[in-house]
XYZ file of C-alpha atoms in Angstrom:
779
model
C -2.073 -8.312 -48.558
C -0.897 -11.339 -46.549
C -3.178 -14.375 -46.834
C -3.260 -17.885 -45.374
C -4.803 -20.964 -47.030
C -5.881 -23.722 -44.634
C -6.782 -27.244 -45.775
C -9.366 -28.678 -43.374
C -10.722 -32.187 -43.117
C -13.851 -33.006 -41.162
C -11.868 -33.117 -37.915
C -8.733 -31.031 -38.130
C -6.507 -28.632 -40.029
C -4.504 -30.776 -42.465
C -2.181 -28.028 -43.679
C -1.690 -24.276 -43.478
C 0.028 -22.372 -46.305
C 1.140 -18.747 -46.524
C 0.281 -17.060 -49.817
C 2.989 -14.597 -50.847
C 2.114 -11.890 -53.339
C 3.840 -12.488 -56.664
C 4.442 -16.175 -55.932
C 2.115 -19.000 -56.950
C 1.114 -21.518 -54.267
C 0.599 -24.970 -55.810
C -0.984 -27.749 -53.751
C -2.563 -31.102 -54.511
C -6.306 -31.424 -54.117
C -7.486 -33.539 -51.248
C -10.732 -35.475 -51.062
C -13.304 -34.509 -48.425
C -11.557 -31.264 -47.572
C -12.444 -27.585 -47.508
C -10.036 -24.764 -48.349
C -10.279 -21.700 -46.065
C -8.857 -18.339 -47.156
C -7.861 -15.986 -44.296
C -6.757 -12.353 -44.586
C -3.972 -12.234 -41.972
C -4.683 -8.611 -41.176
C -8.391 -8.981 -40.433
C -8.680 -12.697 -39.669
C -11.615 -12.787 -42.123
C -11.952 -14.237 -45.602
C -11.030 -11.946 -48.524
C -14.140 -10.166 -49.735
C -13.777 -11.185 -53.383
C -11.761 -13.720 -55.379
C -11.778 -15.036 -58.952
C -11.969 -18.778 -59.619
C -10.829 -20.285 -62.933
C -10.811 -23.864 -64.187
C -7.915 -25.107 -66.287
C -8.241 -28.808 -67.020
C -8.711 -30.495 -63.673
C -6.926 -27.696 -61.800
C -8.582 -24.832 -59.932
C -6.840 -21.469 -59.986
C -7.678 -18.750 -57.450
C -6.914 -15.065 -57.993
C -6.854 -12.696 -54.988
C -7.535 -8.966 -55.194
C -3.902 -7.996 -54.691
C -3.266 -6.145 -57.950
C -1.498 -9.157 -59.454
C -3.088 -10.698 -62.561
C -1.382 -14.067 -62.131
C -2.946 -16.910 -60.170
C -2.131 -16.912 -56.447
C -3.243 -20.485 -55.697
C -3.399 -23.608 -57.880
C -5.223 -26.655 -56.466
C -4.150 -29.454 -58.759
C -6.701 -32.179 -59.458
C -9.546 -30.240 -57.824
C -11.941 -31.302 -60.606
C -12.270 -35.076 -60.602
C -14.334 -37.447 -62.671
C -17.373 -37.335 -60.419
C -20.516 -35.348 -61.027
C -19.644 -31.685 -60.404
C -22.958 -31.131 -58.651
C -21.967 -33.617 -55.997
C -18.655 -31.899 -55.246
C -18.674 -30.438 -51.741
C -14.980 -29.617 -51.382
C -15.615 -25.901 -50.843
C -13.572 -22.730 -50.922
C -14.685 -20.987 -47.685
C -14.007 -17.916 -45.571
C -15.229 -16.131 -42.451
C -17.555 -13.168 -42.915
C -17.377 -10.092 -40.663
C -20.637 -11.242 -39.065
C -18.663 -14.169 -37.628
C -20.227 -16.862 -39.853
C -18.392 -19.289 -42.155
C -19.596 -19.214 -45.781
C -18.611 -20.735 -49.115
C -17.427 -18.560 -51.980
C -20.366 -18.391 -54.411
C -20.587 -16.726 -57.840
C -21.310 -13.024 -57.737
C -23.582 -13.631 -60.714
C -25.710 -16.033 -58.690
C -25.545 -18.492 -61.611
C -25.070 -22.137 -60.818
C -22.757 -22.540 -63.808
C -20.395 -19.962 -62.270
C -20.074 -21.909 -59.016
C -16.506 -23.033 -58.276
C -17.261 -26.750 -58.653
C -19.388 -26.190 -61.783
C -16.941 -24.126 -63.853
C -16.458 -25.254 -67.417
C -13.011 -25.631 -68.979
C -11.125 -22.292 -69.201
C -13.992 -20.405 -67.553
C -13.317 -17.821 -64.825
C -15.941 -16.252 -62.544
C -15.793 -13.728 -59.651
C -16.713 -15.228 -56.309
C -17.843 -13.727 -52.970
C -18.830 -15.162 -49.599
C -22.478 -16.159 -49.573
C -25.074 -18.869 -49.365
C -25.939 -20.417 -46.032
C -23.816 -20.254 -42.889
C -21.788 -23.477 -42.843
C -21.383 -23.317 -39.047
C -17.764 -24.461 -39.421
C -14.849 -24.270 -41.829
C -14.298 -28.024 -41.438
C -15.433 -30.245 -44.316
C -18.856 -31.844 -44.233
C -20.802 -33.581 -46.992
C -22.979 -30.786 -48.339
C -24.299 -31.305 -51.885
C -27.032 -28.713 -51.266
C -24.719 -25.706 -51.127
C -25.489 -25.011 -54.779
C -29.105 -24.261 -53.867
C -28.301 -20.930 -52.225
C -25.765 -19.167 -54.428
C -26.482 -15.666 -53.122
C -23.512 -13.462 -52.126
C -23.869 -11.789 -48.744
C -23.118 -8.428 -50.330
C -26.299 -8.726 -52.391
C -28.386 -7.934 -49.340
C -30.305 -11.215 -49.452
C -31.368 -12.318 -46.003
C -29.095 -15.051 -44.745
C -30.689 -17.843 -42.779
C -29.659 -17.851 -39.174
C -27.013 -20.399 -38.309
C -28.622 -23.585 -37.028
C -25.650 -25.879 -36.823
C -24.803 -26.101 -40.532
C -26.548 -27.070 -43.760
C -29.313 -29.600 -44.006
C -26.800 -32.365 -44.494
C -26.999 -33.111 -40.746
C -24.665 -35.305 -38.750
C -21.961 -32.626 -38.697
C -19.843 -33.080 -35.594
C -17.375 -30.316 -36.469
C -15.949 -28.488 -33.474
C -16.571 -24.785 -32.763
C -13.724 -22.685 -34.156
C -15.182 -19.258 -33.460
C -15.522 -17.303 -30.243
C -18.402 -15.001 -29.337
C -17.314 -11.448 -29.819
C -17.324 -9.016 -26.872
C -19.556 -5.954 -26.946
C -18.277 -2.383 -26.516
C -20.833 0.269 -25.593
C -19.839 3.954 -25.514
C -22.051 5.594 -22.879
C -23.355 9.134 -22.942
C -21.397 9.970 -19.817
C -18.107 9.365 -21.654
C -17.475 5.919 -20.178
C -17.264 2.681 -22.182
C -18.876 -0.591 -21.083
C -17.197 -3.882 -22.019
C -19.350 -7.023 -22.026
C -17.458 -10.304 -22.652
C -18.875 -12.677 -25.278
C -21.010 -15.519 -23.945
C -18.253 -18.141 -24.361
C -15.329 -15.837 -23.629
C -12.821 -16.765 -20.943
C -10.534 -13.832 -21.667
C -11.015 -10.391 -23.175
C -8.149 -8.033 -24.039
C -9.305 -4.407 -24.148
C -7.200 -1.633 -25.639
C -7.930 2.063 -25.213
C -6.271 5.472 -24.894
C -6.259 7.311 -21.571
C -6.888 11.025 -21.061
C -3.135 11.712 -21.440
C -2.946 9.951 -24.811
C -1.233 6.831 -23.444
C -2.177 3.465 -24.914
C -3.641 1.229 -22.183
C -4.522 -2.451 -22.006
C -6.850 -4.311 -19.640
C -6.918 -8.104 -19.637
C -10.213 -9.459 -18.292
C -10.086 -13.090 -17.150
C -12.825 -15.525 -16.194
C -11.859 -18.055 -13.501
C -13.071 -21.622 -13.004
C -15.956 -20.358 -10.865
C -17.181 -18.043 -13.608
C -15.957 -14.894 -11.841
C -14.324 -12.170 -13.917
C -11.257 -10.185 -12.825
C -9.200 -7.413 -14.399
C -5.456 -6.755 -14.269
C -6.139 -3.039 -14.705
C -7.537 -1.282 -11.618
C -9.128 1.390 -13.826
C -11.252 -1.197 -15.640
C -13.169 -2.856 -12.832
C -16.018 -5.383 -13.015
C -19.608 -4.388 -12.335
C -22.058 -6.700 -10.671
C -23.737 -7.664 -13.934
C -20.690 -9.366 -15.492
C -19.620 -6.353 -17.520
C -16.710 -3.943 -17.059
C -16.511 -0.159 -17.300
C -13.733 2.137 -18.482
C -14.609 5.316 -16.532
C -15.119 8.547 -18.424
C -12.082 10.154 -16.810
C -9.853 7.205 -17.778
C -10.541 7.109 -21.540
C -9.784 9.905 -23.970
C -12.838 11.534 -25.505
C -13.317 10.421 -29.109
C -10.581 7.772 -28.940
C -10.958 4.269 -30.359
C -11.619 1.327 -28.033
C -11.101 -2.271 -29.189
C -11.558 -5.682 -27.597
C -10.665 -9.244 -28.540
C -12.534 -12.081 -26.832
C -11.071 -15.576 -26.584
C -12.966 -18.748 -25.683
C -11.645 -21.816 -23.866
C -10.629 -23.400 -27.194
C -8.387 -20.500 -28.087
C -10.772 -19.094 -30.703
C -10.702 -15.297 -30.841
C -13.252 -12.725 -31.932
C -12.903 -8.968 -32.330
C -15.534 -6.728 -30.833
C -16.950 -4.042 -33.060
C -14.604 -1.169 -32.281
C -16.237 1.841 -30.686
C -15.361 5.453 -30.040
C -15.436 6.820 -26.509
C -17.921 9.618 -26.049
C -17.264 12.991 -24.505
C -17.325 13.506 -20.773
C -20.587 15.169 -19.776
C -20.617 18.910 -19.625
C -20.797 19.917 -15.968
C -19.569 23.478 -16.261
C -20.786 26.512 -18.094
C -18.508 28.848 -20.037
C -17.872 31.937 -17.995
C -18.879 35.347 -19.325
C -16.197 37.932 -19.994
C -16.254 41.392 -18.455
C -14.033 43.961 -20.118
C -13.553 47.462 -18.723
C -13.146 49.594 -21.821
C -10.820 52.555 -22.038
C -13.767 54.927 -22.361
C -15.060 53.946 -18.914
C -17.745 51.580 -20.168
C -17.792 47.833 -19.449
C -18.393 45.188 -22.127
C -20.188 41.983 -21.215
C -19.649 38.947 -23.437
C -21.777 35.896 -22.597
C -19.984 32.557 -22.394
C -20.110 30.405 -25.500
C -22.797 28.086 -24.073
C -24.600 30.648 -21.949
C -28.363 31.070 -22.259
C -28.591 33.580 -19.418
C -26.191 36.087 -17.844
C -26.917 38.043 -14.666
C -24.772 41.197 -14.450
C -24.397 43.228 -11.267
C -22.823 46.681 -11.131
C -22.996 50.026 -9.315
C -24.366 53.077 -11.078
C -22.935 56.581 -10.878
C -25.133 57.296 -7.832
C -23.802 54.285 -5.919
C -26.961 52.198 -6.364
C -26.631 48.456 -6.934
C -28.048 47.475 -10.321
C -28.826 44.180 -12.041
C -29.242 43.315 -15.719
C -30.505 39.886 -16.754
C -29.445 38.985 -20.297
C -31.443 36.164 -21.929
C -30.898 34.140 -25.103
C -34.103 33.035 -26.848
C -34.774 29.943 -28.961
C -33.604 31.794 -32.084
C -30.259 32.631 -30.520
C -31.081 36.302 -30.026
C -30.109 38.062 -26.807
C -32.289 40.511 -24.869
C -31.844 42.507 -21.674
C -34.352 43.442 -18.980
C -32.310 46.573 -18.209
C -32.615 49.385 -20.779
C -29.191 50.718 -19.769
C -27.462 47.458 -20.712
C -28.271 46.774 -24.349
C -26.963 44.232 -26.865
C -24.578 45.110 -29.697
C -24.418 43.505 -33.113
C -21.426 41.351 -32.155
C -23.384 39.548 -29.426
C -21.903 41.536 -26.549
C -23.531 44.008 -24.180
C -22.249 47.345 -22.929
C -22.737 49.136 -19.635
C -22.218 52.734 -20.784
C -19.527 54.823 -19.111
C -22.120 57.199 -17.637
C -24.147 54.308 -16.168
C -21.395 52.611 -14.158
C -19.428 54.143 -11.324
C -15.736 54.630 -12.070
C -13.613 52.114 -10.228
C -16.596 50.059 -9.038
C -16.739 46.267 -9.269
C -18.769 44.566 -11.987
C -19.701 40.873 -11.737
C -21.518 38.431 -14.007
C -22.776 34.850 -13.702
C -23.410 32.866 -16.888
C -25.754 29.854 -16.963
C -26.002 27.220 -19.721
C -29.070 25.227 -20.802
C -28.185 22.470 -18.340
C -28.258 24.819 -15.389
C -24.474 24.905 -14.976
C -23.250 28.291 -13.801
C -19.904 30.076 -14.109
C -18.696 33.349 -12.615
C -16.963 35.845 -14.826
C -13.685 37.223 -13.574
C -14.875 40.249 -11.643
C -13.618 43.490 -13.084
C -13.431 47.128 -12.171
C -15.023 49.755 -14.332
C -12.468 52.050 -15.904
C -12.146 55.799 -15.781
C -12.092 58.441 -18.459
C -10.407 57.478 -21.754
C -6.643 57.359 -21.748
C -4.528 58.319 -24.743
C -1.594 56.271 -23.607
C -1.092 52.565 -24.043
C -2.518 50.365 -21.351
C 0.261 48.935 -19.281
C 0.637 45.200 -19.001
C 0.018 43.620 -15.635
C 2.638 41.436 -13.987
C 1.378 39.358 -11.110
C 3.739 37.337 -8.905
C 1.637 34.269 -8.099
C 1.765 32.428 -4.822
C 3.252 29.380 -6.554
C 6.332 31.363 -7.659
C 5.209 31.851 -11.259
C 4.522 35.265 -12.819
C 1.382 36.018 -14.830
C 1.661 38.485 -17.691
C -1.530 40.145 -18.850
C -1.155 42.440 -21.869
C -2.768 45.847 -21.578
C -6.208 46.117 -23.125
C -4.944 48.008 -26.179
C -1.574 46.303 -26.379
C -0.529 44.646 -29.609
C 2.931 43.760 -28.360
C 4.458 43.137 -24.948
C 8.181 42.654 -24.337
C 8.841 40.772 -21.103
C 12.279 40.523 -19.500
C 13.133 38.183 -16.647
C 15.952 36.110 -15.160
C 15.812 32.324 -15.327
C 16.727 29.930 -12.518
C 20.345 29.817 -13.770
C 20.671 33.599 -13.596
C 20.477 34.129 -17.360
C 18.598 37.166 -18.680
C 15.655 36.102 -20.851
C 13.239 37.952 -23.148
C 9.802 36.977 -24.409
C 8.069 39.038 -27.082
C 4.296 38.591 -27.041
C 2.496 39.612 -30.226
C -1.184 40.064 -31.051
C -2.143 39.277 -34.653
C -4.927 40.775 -36.779
C -7.351 38.142 -35.494
C -6.701 39.099 -31.909
C -4.696 35.970 -31.145
C -1.564 36.235 -29.053
C 1.676 34.357 -29.701
C 5.055 34.218 -27.983
C 8.554 33.797 -29.417
C 9.665 32.131 -26.159
C 8.462 28.537 -25.642
C 8.723 28.972 -21.871
C 6.230 31.861 -21.862
C 3.086 30.593 -23.521
C -0.442 32.049 -23.753
C -3.342 30.712 -21.722
C -6.967 30.582 -22.798
C -7.820 33.710 -20.833
C -5.436 35.868 -22.866
C -2.704 35.951 -20.238
C 0.770 34.442 -20.287
C 2.651 32.642 -17.547
C 6.342 32.436 -16.746
C 6.435 29.094 -14.900
C 7.868 29.047 -11.379
C 10.733 26.791 -12.476
C 11.685 29.168 -15.293
C 12.061 32.398 -13.288
C 14.561 32.995 -10.508
C 13.015 33.457 -7.071
C 13.043 37.105 -6.003
C 14.309 38.371 -9.366
C 12.825 41.406 -11.118
C 10.428 40.932 -14.012
C 9.586 43.837 -16.321
C 7.221 44.279 -19.245
C 6.622 47.009 -21.802
C 3.282 47.026 -23.595
C 2.831 48.813 -26.907
C -0.479 49.678 -28.605
C -1.184 49.904 -32.322
C -0.319 53.593 -32.261
C 3.142 52.981 -30.883
C 2.330 54.198 -27.364
C 4.251 52.248 -24.736
C 3.611 51.554 -21.066
C 5.908 49.904 -18.528
C 4.922 47.386 -15.895
C 7.195 45.900 -13.292
C 6.991 43.304 -10.576
C 9.185 41.053 -8.532
C 8.914 37.328 -8.913
C 7.786 35.596 -5.775
C 9.444 32.602 -4.252
C 8.192 29.136 -5.025
C 5.729 28.580 -2.202
C 6.346 26.229 0.612
C 3.067 24.345 0.786
C 4.230 21.236 2.559
C 5.974 20.522 5.817
C 8.660 17.881 6.213
C 7.132 14.834 7.814
C 8.433 13.552 11.152
C 9.973 10.097 11.349
C 8.762 7.404 13.743
C 11.139 4.496 14.366
C 10.117 1.447 16.439
C 13.314 0.425 18.254
C 14.284 -3.140 19.053
C 14.006 -2.474 22.790
C 10.279 -1.697 22.435
C 10.696 2.071 22.583
C 9.756 4.431 19.726
C 12.027 7.227 18.475
C 10.468 10.438 17.168
C 12.521 12.646 14.850
C 10.915 15.996 13.917
C 10.890 16.923 10.218
C 13.656 19.232 9.058
C 11.405 22.331 8.985
C 9.099 21.334 11.824
C 8.498 23.734 14.710
C 5.909 21.538 16.365
C 5.202 17.821 16.408
C 2.110 16.280 17.995
C 2.678 12.626 18.867
C -0.148 10.271 19.789
C 0.366 6.838 21.309
C -1.193 4.317 23.697
C 0.413 3.648 27.061
C 0.859 0.245 28.701
C -2.563 0.590 30.376
C -4.327 1.213 27.046
C -4.847 4.942 27.659
C -4.464 7.330 24.710
C -1.578 9.742 25.282
C -0.398 12.883 23.506
C 2.972 14.607 23.557
C 3.390 18.028 21.973
C 6.997 18.700 21.011
C 7.857 22.360 20.453
C 10.935 24.025 18.981
C 11.892 27.250 20.719
C 13.337 30.380 19.132
C 16.801 29.167 20.124
C 16.268 25.926 18.214
C 15.900 23.774 21.315
C 13.059 21.273 21.543
C 10.832 20.725 24.559
C 8.001 18.331 25.363
C 4.856 18.838 27.434
C 4.873 15.137 28.303
C 7.478 14.084 30.892
C 7.483 10.556 29.461
C 8.571 11.776 26.020
C 11.791 13.703 26.481
C 14.384 15.039 24.021
C 17.770 13.424 23.490
C 20.992 15.200 22.571
C 20.646 14.305 18.901
C 17.391 16.251 18.544
C 15.145 13.206 18.672
C 12.634 12.141 21.294
C 11.984 8.720 22.771
C 8.796 7.114 24.035
C 10.267 4.578 26.496
C 9.358 0.933 26.010
C 7.545 0.825 29.371
C 5.415 3.844 28.402
C 4.028 2.600 25.095
C 1.821 -0.446 24.596
C 3.431 -3.269 22.645
C 2.035 -3.481 19.083
C 0.046 -0.241 19.371
C 0.005 2.431 16.661
C 2.032 5.612 17.095
C 1.272 8.665 14.936
C 2.852 12.088 14.585
C 1.945 15.279 12.750
C 4.708 17.799 12.081
C 3.918 21.469 11.450
C 6.275 24.097 10.009
C 6.354 27.803 10.745
C 3.921 28.473 7.888
C 1.299 26.196 9.336
C 1.844 23.437 6.780
C 1.349 20.014 8.300
C 2.656 16.571 7.370
C 1.772 13.180 8.798
C 4.575 10.849 9.712
C 4.318 7.336 8.409
C 2.461 5.625 11.236
C 4.572 3.129 13.194
C 3.765 0.180 15.385
C 5.555 -0.040 18.716
C 7.628 -3.180 19.087
C 7.548 -5.580 21.993
C 9.493 -4.833 25.151
C 12.641 -6.947 25.214
C 13.530 -9.298 28.055
C 14.632 -6.771 30.664
C 14.384 -8.931 33.769
C 16.133 -12.088 34.776
C 14.434 -15.067 36.408
C 14.704 -14.719 40.155
C 16.441 -17.343 42.315
C 14.352 -19.382 44.776
C 15.386 -19.672 48.444
C 14.112 -22.539 50.600
C 14.577 -22.921 54.383
C 14.989 -26.661 55.042
C 13.679 -28.485 58.123
C 17.191 -29.357 59.288
C 18.126 -25.673 59.635
C 20.027 -25.527 56.336
C 19.022 -23.331 53.388
C 19.015 -24.178 49.663
C 19.128 -21.515 46.951
C 18.258 -22.462 43.339
C 19.463 -20.169 40.522
C 16.786 -18.737 38.160
C 16.249 -20.630 34.897
C 18.028 -17.995 32.786
C 20.653 -17.104 35.405
C 24.332 -17.377 34.567
C 25.585 -15.834 37.851
C 24.038 -15.920 41.330
C 25.193 -14.352 44.584
C 23.871 -15.389 48.038
C 24.117 -13.325 51.252
C 23.466 -14.611 54.801
C 24.601 -14.264 58.431
C 26.669 -16.954 60.119
C 26.278 -18.268 63.693
C 28.380 -15.334 64.886
C 26.035 -12.805 63.215
C 28.641 -11.896 60.607
C 27.701 -11.206 56.940
C 28.780 -13.928 54.541
C 28.602 -14.087 50.719
C 28.984 -16.934 48.278
C 28.688 -16.692 44.462
C 28.316 -19.263 41.698
C 28.481 -19.017 37.916
C 27.713 -21.181 34.922
C 30.667 -22.219 32.776
C 30.449 -24.635 29.853
C 26.973 -25.616 30.976
C 27.939 -26.434 34.589
C 27.622 -24.445 37.791
C 30.738 -23.778 39.893
C 31.476 -21.896 43.122
C 33.762 -18.977 42.356
C 33.530 -16.923 45.546
C 33.144 -17.689 49.279
C 33.727 -14.949 51.844
C 34.415 -17.500 54.602
C 34.741 -21.183 55.332
C 31.058 -21.810 54.811
C 31.214 -25.368 53.504
C 28.524 -24.646 50.897
C 27.834 -27.222 48.208
C 26.834 -26.544 44.572
C 24.931 -28.929 42.321
C 26.671 -28.498 38.960
C 23.561 -29.342 36.934
C 20.746 -27.593 38.801
C 22.656 -24.629 40.234
C 21.344 -25.380 43.761
C 23.512 -23.986 46.563
C 23.180 -25.607 50.015
C 24.301 -23.706 53.139
C 24.720 -26.025 56.161
C 22.650 -25.329 59.272
C 25.741 -24.778 61.420
C 26.878 -22.000 59.061
C 23.659 -20.054 59.394
C 22.313 -17.880 62.132
C 19.017 -19.272 63.357
C 16.243 -17.028 61.981
C 18.763 -14.959 59.998
C 17.702 -13.540 56.607
C 19.057 -15.126 53.424
C 19.058 -13.104 50.167
C 20.062 -13.959 46.584
C 20.562 -12.013 43.338
C 20.389 -13.713 39.899
C 21.812 -12.313 36.654
C 21.110 -13.463 33.046
C 23.402 -13.222 30.024
C 21.948 -9.784 29.138
C 22.986 -8.543 32.580
C 19.345 -8.308 33.630
C 19.064 -8.859 37.381
C 16.435 -10.245 39.698
C 16.309 -10.437 43.506
C 15.009 -13.570 45.139
C 12.295 -13.327 47.736
C 14.315 -13.285 51.023
C 13.816 -16.187 53.450
C 14.714 -16.537 57.145
C 16.793 -19.553 58.072
C 15.161 -22.045 60.434
C 16.461 -23.079 63.864
C 18.991 -25.903 64.153
C 17.463 -29.156 65.428
C 18.363 -29.926 69.097
C 20.135 -33.167 68.353
C 23.622 -32.477 69.708
C 25.654 -35.228 71.394
C 28.713 -35.024 73.607
C 32.010 -35.267 71.777
C 33.250 -38.790 72.280
C 36.703 -38.501 70.707
C 39.751 -38.901 72.974
C 42.348 -36.830 71.208
C 44.450 -36.171 74.336
C 44.635 -39.878 75.181
C 43.734 -39.519 78.844
C 41.237 -42.306 78.590
C 38.261 -39.965 78.883
C 36.178 -38.530 76.046
C 37.296 -35.014 75.239
C 33.721 -33.827 75.375
C 33.282 -34.666 79.102
C 35.623 -33.010 81.597
C 35.115 -33.120 85.404
C 37.005 -30.882 87.812
C 38.340 -31.678 90.286
C 38.929 -35.311 89.530
C 38.308 -36.291 93.172
C 36.714 -34.649 96.219
C 36.264 -35.302 99.876
C 33.433 -34.234 102.075
C 35.271 -31.542 103.999
C 36.030 -27.939 103.445
C 35.471 -26.591 100.023
C 36.481 -29.746 98.230
C 33.043 -31.145 98.133
C 31.900 -30.090 94.638
C 32.610 -31.506 91.178
C 31.942 -29.488 88.003
C 31.469 -31.530 84.862
C 31.655 -29.718 81.460
C 30.112 -31.426 78.434
C 31.137 -30.272 74.926
C 28.573 -30.997 72.187
C 29.340 -32.042 68.618
C 27.498 -29.042 67.112
C 26.107 -25.691 68.065
C 22.511 -26.791 67.914
C 22.227 -27.787 71.523
C 19.804 -30.437 72.650
C 16.357 -30.332 74.126
C 16.744 -33.535 76.175
C 20.402 -34.398 76.849
C 20.426 -37.770 78.711
C 22.638 -37.905 81.842
C 23.714 -41.160 83.410
C 25.292 -41.050 86.904
C 27.281 -44.120 87.801
C 26.948 -45.263 91.382
C 29.215 -47.267 93.703
C 31.223 -49.991 92.010
C 30.333 -48.851 88.541
C 26.740 -49.745 89.064
C 23.946 -47.391 88.110
C 23.389 -44.854 90.822
C 20.704 -45.671 93.337
C 19.290 -44.285 96.569
C 21.838 -46.254 98.509
C 24.610 -44.095 97.137
C 23.256 -40.924 98.780
C 22.848 -39.576 102.278
C 20.121 -37.262 103.389
C 18.981 -34.851 102.259
C 17.662 -36.548 99.193
C 18.988 -35.208 95.870
C 16.682 -35.154 92.920
C 17.574 -34.766 89.217
C 15.841 -35.337 85.960
C 17.091 -37.966 83.593
C 15.692 -37.327 80.118
C 15.314 -41.031 79.698
C 13.976 -42.111 83.064
C 12.369 -38.855 84.110
C 12.747 -37.600 87.721
C 14.919 -39.647 90.094
C 15.556 -39.289 93.816
C 18.984 -40.069 95.222
C 19.820 -40.629 98.891
C 22.379 -38.295 100.490
C 24.927 -41.064 101.098
C 25.631 -41.107 97.348
C 26.760 -37.478 97.226
C 30.340 -38.399 97.844
C 30.466 -39.970 94.385
C 29.223 -36.973 92.560
């Protein structure tokens, strides 16, 4: 036994000593201190000790089989009156209270502080609850020297002895409560001051489990074990199907001071009985059928067909004394508690059924059986049944006492299992892979027998007759389809990959308009896949794609794959991504008032091309691109004198390079090669602000833009006309071109310069003027 001795003042633990069996612990006595003994295994005080006085020293003997003193407290007995000594030897009782060790005799003279020289006396926990192990002045403890084990009623704890004024702190926690319910569950209720409870239990599979229940600052409880969840009333439940029937459940509650308390351990109950035991129907070799009620049955209803083909019923009833009766005189009880339908009362080969009911109303069907035929003198052959899960069931013949089964394992090795029936009717197997079931049959598991291999069995009865059975092991069943795979692509589309064994996949998704869509993908006999939805088409790699512009961004896409056996599997649902940036920002074209056109590249453009018609109605193209953050002109199909703003990417086409009213187009391209056409714009008309060319490049003293021919005329013959050609400084023309005609002597022309008839012309500046005919010679 491992024990701890704590020395406690009124406020704190002064010292803590480990007591080692076979070694004496010697300490000095301390005034105004208690000495607490703690069994390290239980956390409680030892049940019994022996105290002995030697001089002024107190010796304590523990019940550890050692006759030497375990603890010596030197100077424990001072010079003061022993009745006033309140330095107590204390311990914690299993009821959670702290008590002094008092003499088992109940005699005051046997009390620890009252022992005479060389006197020893057995001590046990008793007296009044001290409320705390910490020291407090308590001269009245000698008034209640009754051990707890004596059965004397202990006064309820009311904060300590009548000494009063005890400000000792609480060093015990309230213990949790464990309540095993009749339904097999266990309720855990934390102690009133608990802030944490650690619950330990065993699950249905025999695994040790732990649930830590924690109380937060708001007083709400949580559990780190999803099987042990809180109820609304502050308690927790371990469900019946999560705790092993009859297993031990423990709990330790801890308060906010770190004090711990064990709950009274409990044992989980049994899960409630919700099923009845099924009756057993046995076709006997003599053609009769035996009916054995289930173990808990109180009523069995048997249905069979008599020799005339009439449906018959026998109701078997168990009375309060445990005796069975039948309401059908043809089906009577035997001494062993079974019933028999005689061979001449049941039609050979007909089906016999039975339903057993227990006292709770639960019902269970017997395995239906077929009445046998006339008695057979040969051994009954075993039955081998290839199950749908790939296993093989072996049922010994009714009279068999031994069955030898041969089969091939998954590795191709020949195996043998010898099944033997003992004198008590119990079957055993010498092959651990072929074990008996409760219904008297054996199973070769699906993973222990090779698919499609032959299984044979020979049954032998107690007379040595043998009968062969044979069967072929089935294949492990395919009960699941491979699930399709849905992959949201980065471009916003969703890829659909059928499962490996799928022959059909039904895909559901939401289109861009929010409409629910379905695509049924079908695999043909040639292995090629088709889709009934033109938007979801197959690719060469055997997958399908829902294009990004056909599926709503962020919407759920589901798929169910089905194999050729009708098994279905859901794909992991996917969420369609967002469509990527698939368009560039379009350029902006502006027709200016002066007849020019400006074209601004789109915000994300890195290249822009501009097309237009020149004054001669010919197609022209210019292109700009962005390099190192600046726009440059890198193509011009003609001498178009366009300008490019390096920062804004604005291209300006002069008015005289554009056909009036001609269409201007532009195409912008971003760095992902997405393209966008600008909205086309028609160029405006050039303003009519032309002027005659005033340069004199030929040096003849006359502006090159004004040429008169001939230079001089007379008034006879054909030499009486002058043609003046005026060349303008642009192609815009002019709405009001001013003309000034100089008269005689360089003076402005007047009526005196003309002869009749009068000549009129319009001067844009001075409006209409009339000239006399005599001036015509100067024109």
